Tab-separated table of C-alpha atoms and ligand atoms in Angstrom:
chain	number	residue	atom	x	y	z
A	1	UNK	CA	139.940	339.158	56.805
A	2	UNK	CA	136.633	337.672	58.001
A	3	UNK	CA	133.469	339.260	56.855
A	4	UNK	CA	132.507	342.077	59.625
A	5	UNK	CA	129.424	341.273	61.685
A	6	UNK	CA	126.492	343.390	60.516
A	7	UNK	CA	123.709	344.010	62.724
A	8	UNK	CA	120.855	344.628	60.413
A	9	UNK	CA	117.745	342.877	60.482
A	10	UNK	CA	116.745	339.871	62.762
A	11	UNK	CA	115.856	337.852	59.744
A	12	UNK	CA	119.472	338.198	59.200
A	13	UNK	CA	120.257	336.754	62.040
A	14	UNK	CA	119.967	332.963	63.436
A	15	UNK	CA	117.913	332.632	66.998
A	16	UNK	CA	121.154	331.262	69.273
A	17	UNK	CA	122.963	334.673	67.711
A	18	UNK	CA	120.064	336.663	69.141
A	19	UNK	CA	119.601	334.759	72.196
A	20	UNK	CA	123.918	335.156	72.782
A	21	UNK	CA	122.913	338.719	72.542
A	22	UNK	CA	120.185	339.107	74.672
A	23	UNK	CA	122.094	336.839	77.346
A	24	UNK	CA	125.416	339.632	77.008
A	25	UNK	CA	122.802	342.318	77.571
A	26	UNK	CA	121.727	340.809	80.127
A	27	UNK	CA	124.857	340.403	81.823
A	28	UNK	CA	125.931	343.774	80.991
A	29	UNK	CA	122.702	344.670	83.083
A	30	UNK	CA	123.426	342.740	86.000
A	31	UNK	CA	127.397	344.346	86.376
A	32	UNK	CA	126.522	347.560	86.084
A	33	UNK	CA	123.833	347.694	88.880
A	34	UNK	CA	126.219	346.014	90.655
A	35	UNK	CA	128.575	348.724	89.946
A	36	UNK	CA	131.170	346.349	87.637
A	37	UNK	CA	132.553	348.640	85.064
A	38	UNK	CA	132.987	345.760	82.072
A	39	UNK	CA	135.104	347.724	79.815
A	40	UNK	CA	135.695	345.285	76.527
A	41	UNK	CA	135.052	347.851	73.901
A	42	UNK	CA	138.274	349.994	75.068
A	43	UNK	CA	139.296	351.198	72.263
A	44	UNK	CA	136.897	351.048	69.771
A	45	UNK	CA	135.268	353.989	68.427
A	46	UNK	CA	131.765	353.916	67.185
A	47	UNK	CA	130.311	356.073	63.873
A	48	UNK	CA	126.808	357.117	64.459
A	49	UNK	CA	125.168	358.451	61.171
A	50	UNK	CA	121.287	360.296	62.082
A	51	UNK	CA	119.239	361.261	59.109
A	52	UNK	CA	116.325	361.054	61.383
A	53	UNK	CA	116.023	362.475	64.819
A	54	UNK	CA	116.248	360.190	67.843
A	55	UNK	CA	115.972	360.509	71.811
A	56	UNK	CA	116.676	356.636	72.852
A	57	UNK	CA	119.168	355.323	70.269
A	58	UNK	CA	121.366	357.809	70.151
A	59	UNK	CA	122.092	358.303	73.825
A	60	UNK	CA	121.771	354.370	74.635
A	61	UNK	CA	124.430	353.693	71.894
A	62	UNK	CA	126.428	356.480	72.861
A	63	UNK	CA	126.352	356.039	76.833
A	64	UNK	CA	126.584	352.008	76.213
A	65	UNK	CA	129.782	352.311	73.868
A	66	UNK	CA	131.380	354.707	76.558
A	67	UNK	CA	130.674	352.709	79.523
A	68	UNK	CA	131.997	349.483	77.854
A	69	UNK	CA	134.975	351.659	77.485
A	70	UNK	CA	135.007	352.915	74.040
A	71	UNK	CA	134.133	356.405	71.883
A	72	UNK	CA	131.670	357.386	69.703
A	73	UNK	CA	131.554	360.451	66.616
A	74	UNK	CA	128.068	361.409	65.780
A	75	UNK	CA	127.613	362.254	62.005
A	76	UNK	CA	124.621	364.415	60.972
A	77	UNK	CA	123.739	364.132	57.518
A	78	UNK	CA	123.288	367.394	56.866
A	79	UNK	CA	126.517	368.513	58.788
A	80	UNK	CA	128.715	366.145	56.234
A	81	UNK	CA	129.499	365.289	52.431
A	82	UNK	CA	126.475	362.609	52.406
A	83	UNK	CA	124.521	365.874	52.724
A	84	UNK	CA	125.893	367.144	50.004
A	85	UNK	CA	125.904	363.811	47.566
A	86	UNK	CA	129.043	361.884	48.448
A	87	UNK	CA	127.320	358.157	47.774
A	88	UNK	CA	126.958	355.707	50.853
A	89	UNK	CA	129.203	353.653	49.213
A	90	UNK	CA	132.276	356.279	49.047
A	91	UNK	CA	131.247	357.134	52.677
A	92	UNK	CA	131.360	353.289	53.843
A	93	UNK	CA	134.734	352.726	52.315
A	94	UNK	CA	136.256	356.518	54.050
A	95	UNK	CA	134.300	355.854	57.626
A	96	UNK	CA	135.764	351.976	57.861
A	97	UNK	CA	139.406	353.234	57.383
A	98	UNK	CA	138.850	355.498	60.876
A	99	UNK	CA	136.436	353.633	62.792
A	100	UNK	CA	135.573	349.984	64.269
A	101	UNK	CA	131.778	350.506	63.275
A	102	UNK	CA	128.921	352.362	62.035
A	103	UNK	CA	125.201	352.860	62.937
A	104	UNK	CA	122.663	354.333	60.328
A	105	UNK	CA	119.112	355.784	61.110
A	106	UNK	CA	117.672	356.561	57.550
A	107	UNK	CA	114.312	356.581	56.627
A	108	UNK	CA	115.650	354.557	53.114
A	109	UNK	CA	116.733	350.735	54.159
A	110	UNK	CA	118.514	350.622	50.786
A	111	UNK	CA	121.117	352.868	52.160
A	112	UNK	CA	121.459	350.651	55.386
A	113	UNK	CA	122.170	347.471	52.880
A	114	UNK	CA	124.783	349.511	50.813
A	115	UNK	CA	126.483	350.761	53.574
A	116	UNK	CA	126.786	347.446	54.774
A	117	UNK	CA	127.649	345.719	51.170
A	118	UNK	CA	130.952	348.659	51.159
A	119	UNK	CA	131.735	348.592	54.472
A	120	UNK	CA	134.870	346.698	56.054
A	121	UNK	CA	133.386	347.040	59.769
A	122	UNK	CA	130.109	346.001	61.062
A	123	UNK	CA	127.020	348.314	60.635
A	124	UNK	CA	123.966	348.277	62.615
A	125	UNK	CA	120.889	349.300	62.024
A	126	UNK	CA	119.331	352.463	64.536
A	127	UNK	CA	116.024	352.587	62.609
A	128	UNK	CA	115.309	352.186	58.943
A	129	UNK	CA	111.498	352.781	57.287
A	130	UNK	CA	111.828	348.954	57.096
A	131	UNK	CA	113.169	348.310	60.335
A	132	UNK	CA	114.115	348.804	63.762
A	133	UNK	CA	115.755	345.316	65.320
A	134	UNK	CA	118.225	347.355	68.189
A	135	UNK	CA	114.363	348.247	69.398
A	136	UNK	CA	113.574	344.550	69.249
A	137	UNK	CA	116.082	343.267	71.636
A	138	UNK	CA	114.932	345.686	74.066
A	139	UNK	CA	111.471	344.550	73.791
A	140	UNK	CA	112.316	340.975	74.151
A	141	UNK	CA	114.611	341.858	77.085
A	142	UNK	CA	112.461	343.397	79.024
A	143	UNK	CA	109.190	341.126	78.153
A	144	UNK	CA	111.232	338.061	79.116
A	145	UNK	CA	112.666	340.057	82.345
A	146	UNK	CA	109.102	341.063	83.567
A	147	UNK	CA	107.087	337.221	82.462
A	148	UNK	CA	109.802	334.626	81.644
A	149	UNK	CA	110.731	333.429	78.101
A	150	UNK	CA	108.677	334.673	75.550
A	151	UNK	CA	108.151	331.611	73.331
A	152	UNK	CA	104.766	330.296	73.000
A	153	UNK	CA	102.883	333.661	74.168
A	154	UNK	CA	100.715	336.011	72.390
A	155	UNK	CA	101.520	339.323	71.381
A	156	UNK	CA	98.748	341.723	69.986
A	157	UNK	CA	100.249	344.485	67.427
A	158	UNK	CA	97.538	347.459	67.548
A	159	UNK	CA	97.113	350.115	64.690
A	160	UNK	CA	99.952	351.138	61.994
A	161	UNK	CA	101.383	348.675	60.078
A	162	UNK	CA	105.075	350.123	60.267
A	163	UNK	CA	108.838	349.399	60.643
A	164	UNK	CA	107.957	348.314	63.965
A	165	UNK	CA	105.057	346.198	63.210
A	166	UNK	CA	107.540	344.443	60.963
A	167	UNK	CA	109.979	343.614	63.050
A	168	UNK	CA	107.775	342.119	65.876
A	169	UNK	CA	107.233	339.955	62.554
A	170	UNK	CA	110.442	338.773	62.230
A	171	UNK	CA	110.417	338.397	65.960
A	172	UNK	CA	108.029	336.198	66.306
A	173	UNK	CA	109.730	333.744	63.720
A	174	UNK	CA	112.933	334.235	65.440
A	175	UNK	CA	111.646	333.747	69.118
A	176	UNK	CA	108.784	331.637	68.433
A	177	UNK	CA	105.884	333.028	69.655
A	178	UNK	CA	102.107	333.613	68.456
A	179	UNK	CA	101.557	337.321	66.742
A	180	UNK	CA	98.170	338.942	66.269
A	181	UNK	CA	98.326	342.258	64.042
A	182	UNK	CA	95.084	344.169	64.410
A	183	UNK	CA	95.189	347.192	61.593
A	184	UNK	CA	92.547	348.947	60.218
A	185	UNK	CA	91.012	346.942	56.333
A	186	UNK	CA	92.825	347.534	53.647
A	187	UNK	CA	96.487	347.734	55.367
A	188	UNK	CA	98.212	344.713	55.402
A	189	UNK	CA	102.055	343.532	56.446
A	190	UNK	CA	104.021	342.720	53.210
A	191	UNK	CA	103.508	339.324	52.024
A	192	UNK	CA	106.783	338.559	51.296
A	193	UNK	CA	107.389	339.402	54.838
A	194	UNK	CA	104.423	337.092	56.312
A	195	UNK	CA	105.579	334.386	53.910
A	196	UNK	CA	108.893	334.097	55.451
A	197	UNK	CA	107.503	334.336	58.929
A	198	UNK	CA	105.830	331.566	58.599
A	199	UNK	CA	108.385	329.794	56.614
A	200	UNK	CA	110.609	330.354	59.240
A	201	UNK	CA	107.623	329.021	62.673
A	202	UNK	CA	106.603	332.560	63.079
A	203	UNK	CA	102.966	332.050	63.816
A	204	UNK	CA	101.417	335.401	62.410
A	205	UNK	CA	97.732	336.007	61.500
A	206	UNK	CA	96.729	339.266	60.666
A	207	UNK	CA	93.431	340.837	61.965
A	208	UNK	CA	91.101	344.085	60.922
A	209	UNK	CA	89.698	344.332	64.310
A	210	UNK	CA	91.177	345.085	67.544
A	211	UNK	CA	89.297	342.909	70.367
A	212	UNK	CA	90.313	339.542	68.752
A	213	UNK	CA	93.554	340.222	68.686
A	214	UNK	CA	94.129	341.594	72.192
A	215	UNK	CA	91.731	338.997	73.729
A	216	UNK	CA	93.824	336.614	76.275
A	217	UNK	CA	97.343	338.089	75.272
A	218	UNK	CA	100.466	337.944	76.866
A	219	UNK	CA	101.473	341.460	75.921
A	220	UNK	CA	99.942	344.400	73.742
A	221	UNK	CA	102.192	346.395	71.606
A	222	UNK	CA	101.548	350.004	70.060
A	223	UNK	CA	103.711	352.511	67.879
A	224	UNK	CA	102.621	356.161	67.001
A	225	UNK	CA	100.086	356.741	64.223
A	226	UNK	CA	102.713	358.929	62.226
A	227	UNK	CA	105.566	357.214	61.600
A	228	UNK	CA	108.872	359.717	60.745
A	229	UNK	CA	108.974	361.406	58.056
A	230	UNK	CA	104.940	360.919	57.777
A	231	UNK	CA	102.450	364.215	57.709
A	232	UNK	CA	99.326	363.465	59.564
A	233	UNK	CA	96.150	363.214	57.449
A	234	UNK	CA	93.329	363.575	59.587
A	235	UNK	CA	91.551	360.633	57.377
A	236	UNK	CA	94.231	357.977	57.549
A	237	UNK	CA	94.392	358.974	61.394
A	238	UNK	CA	90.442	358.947	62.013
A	239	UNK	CA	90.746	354.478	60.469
A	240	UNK	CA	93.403	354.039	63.205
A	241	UNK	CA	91.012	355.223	66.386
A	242	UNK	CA	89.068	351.647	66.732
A	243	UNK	CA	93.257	350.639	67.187
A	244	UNK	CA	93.694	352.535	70.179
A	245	UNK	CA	95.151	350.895	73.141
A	246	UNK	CA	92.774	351.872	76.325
A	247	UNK	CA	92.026	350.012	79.536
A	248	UNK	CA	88.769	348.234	77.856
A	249	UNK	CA	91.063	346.829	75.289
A	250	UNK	CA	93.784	346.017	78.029
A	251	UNK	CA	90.875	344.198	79.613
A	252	UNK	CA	90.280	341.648	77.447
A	253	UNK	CA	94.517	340.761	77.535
A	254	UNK	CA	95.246	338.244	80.228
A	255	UNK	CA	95.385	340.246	83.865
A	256	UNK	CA	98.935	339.774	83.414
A	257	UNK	CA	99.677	341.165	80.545
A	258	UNK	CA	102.053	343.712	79.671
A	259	UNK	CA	101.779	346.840	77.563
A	260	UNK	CA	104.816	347.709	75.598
A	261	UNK	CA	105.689	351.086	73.369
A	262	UNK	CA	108.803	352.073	71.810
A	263	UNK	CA	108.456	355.607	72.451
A	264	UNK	CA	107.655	357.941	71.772
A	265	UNK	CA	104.045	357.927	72.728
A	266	UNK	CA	101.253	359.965	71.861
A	267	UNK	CA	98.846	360.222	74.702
A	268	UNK	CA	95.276	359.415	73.646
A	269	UNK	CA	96.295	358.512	69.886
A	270	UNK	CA	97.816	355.346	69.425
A	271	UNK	CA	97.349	354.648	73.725
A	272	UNK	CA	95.545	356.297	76.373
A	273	UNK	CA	97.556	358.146	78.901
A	274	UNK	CA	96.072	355.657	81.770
A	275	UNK	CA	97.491	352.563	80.205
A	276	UNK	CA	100.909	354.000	79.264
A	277	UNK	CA	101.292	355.604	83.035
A	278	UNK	CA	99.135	352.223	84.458
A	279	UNK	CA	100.311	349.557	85.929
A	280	UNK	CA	100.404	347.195	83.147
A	281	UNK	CA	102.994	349.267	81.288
A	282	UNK	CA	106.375	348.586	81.084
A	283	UNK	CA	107.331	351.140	78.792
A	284	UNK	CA	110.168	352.838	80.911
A	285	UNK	CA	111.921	349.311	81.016
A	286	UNK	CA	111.580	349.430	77.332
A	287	UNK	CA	113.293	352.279	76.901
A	288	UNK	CA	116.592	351.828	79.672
A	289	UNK	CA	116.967	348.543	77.857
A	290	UNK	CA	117.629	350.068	74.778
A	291	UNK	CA	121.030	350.774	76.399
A	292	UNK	CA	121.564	347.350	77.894
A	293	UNK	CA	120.551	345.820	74.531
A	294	UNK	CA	122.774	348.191	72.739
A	295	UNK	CA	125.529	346.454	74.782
A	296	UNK	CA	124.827	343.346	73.850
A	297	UNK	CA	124.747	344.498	70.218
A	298	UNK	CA	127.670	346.364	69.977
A	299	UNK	CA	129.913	343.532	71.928
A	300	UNK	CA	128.522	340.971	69.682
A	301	UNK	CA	129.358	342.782	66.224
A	302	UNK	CA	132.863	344.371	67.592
A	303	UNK	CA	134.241	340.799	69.241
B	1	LIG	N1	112.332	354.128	70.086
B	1	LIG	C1	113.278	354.870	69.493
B	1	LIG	O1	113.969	354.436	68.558
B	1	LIG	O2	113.436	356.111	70.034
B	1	LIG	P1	114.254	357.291	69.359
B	1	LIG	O3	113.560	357.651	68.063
B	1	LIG	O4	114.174	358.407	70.365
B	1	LIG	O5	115.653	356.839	69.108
């Protein structure tokens, strides 16, 4: 039996694998505005796993998998025997005997990589503390829907340095554009992480300051200050302000640049509430694309 395709990280993955998915979301797009009902998942019934909340993945996953025709079973943790100990491993081995895949949102990315080292059907990743590539595609979807391929622009991370920060990382490698982190001194992306990056043509420099790294980009990127799981500590969250995304910073970007957010926001934290409503926002995009991206995804690993 051939090894199942895991969806797990895009460091995982070559560039034409993420580029065949991004073209199959895409297309997935285009047929159902034009009211095509593509149904090549019949079928197949998706496991999702939460042990985080969500809004966005778990309704794009679920309303993708049942428009490309197949089911889904939503597992809370605390609603099964993972709750109450059962190892991922035991779980991988039980959930693969009923089901075509899994998805896992932990806050531990350990569990993600021994679900997927037990499992005999692909798993994909909703969300780890380490990463969050299903987010990705929808980024890069919608970026490259709005200004044309992304390769060769300039992206400007603001604030945290989180699981999102690090996949725009891996991004950039993967799709071969410039990548500007602006974080407040002494955070710093792993440098295991910006080794392979640039091992790999990601160009990635890593700023303490937030004009220079917004100045003449293609698109600026936030996350919230409080990552899951986090408790806010008025301290930590008083180094982030200089970070915040506001029209003056949005100014120095190119005039067509494009603001981007994963949701969900916090007005007047991490981004004012006139530059995620403004014009230069595409954060709504962002967040239906999660289900066309999910599509491509899901197709990809259950072919
Ligand atoms: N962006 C994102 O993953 O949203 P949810 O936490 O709502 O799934």
């Amino acid at each position: 039996m051939a090894d199942p395709r895991h969806f797990l990280d895009l460091d995982r993955l070559e560039t034409p694998v993420l580029r065949g998915i991004l073209t199959s979301a895409a297309g997935f797009k285009r047929a159902n505005a034009a009211g095509e009902r593509l149904q090549p998942l019949k079928g197949k019934m998706l496991a999702m796993i939460f042990e985080r909340p969500s809004t966005r993945t778990r309704v794009s996953f679920e309303v993708g998998m049942r428009q490309l025709g197949g089911e889904v079973i939503v597992l809370e943790s605390h609603g099964t025997q993972l709750g109450r100990g059962e190892t991922i491993g035991d779980t991988a081995r039980v959930l693969s005997r009923y089901v075509d895949a899994i998805m896992l949102r932990t806050s531990d990315h350990e569990k993600l990589t021994e679900l997927a080292s037990h499992a005999t059907v692909p798993v994909i990743n909703g969300l780890t503390s380490r990463s969050h590539p299903c987010q990705l595609m929808a980024d890069i979807l919608t970026y490259e829907e709005r200004r044309g391929p992304i390769t060769g622009k300039s992206v400007a991370w603001a604030g945290d340095v989180n699981n999102m920060t690090y996949t725009w990382i891996q991004a950039a490698a993967r799709f071969g554009f410039d990548l500007k982190v602006a974080c407040p001194n002494p955070l710093e992306p792993p440098k295991p992480l910006l080794d392979w990056a640039r091992k790999n043509g990601g160009k990635v420099e890593v700023l303490h300051e937030l004009d220079a790294a917004v100045r003449g980009a293609d698109c600026v990127v936030t996350d919230t200050w409080v990552s899951m799981g986090q408790t806010p500590d008025a301290h930590r969250l008083k180094k982030f302000q200089p970070f915040r995304v506001d029209a003056r910073a949005m100014a120095l970007a190119k005039p067509d640049a494009v603001f981007m957010h994963c949701l969900p926001a916090h007005r007047d934290d991490e981004v004012t509430g006139d530059v995620l409503d403004g014009p230069q926002s595409v954060v709504w995009d962002e967040a239906e694309n999660r289900l066309h991206a999910q599509k491509g995804i899901l197709d990809w690993c259950l072919q």
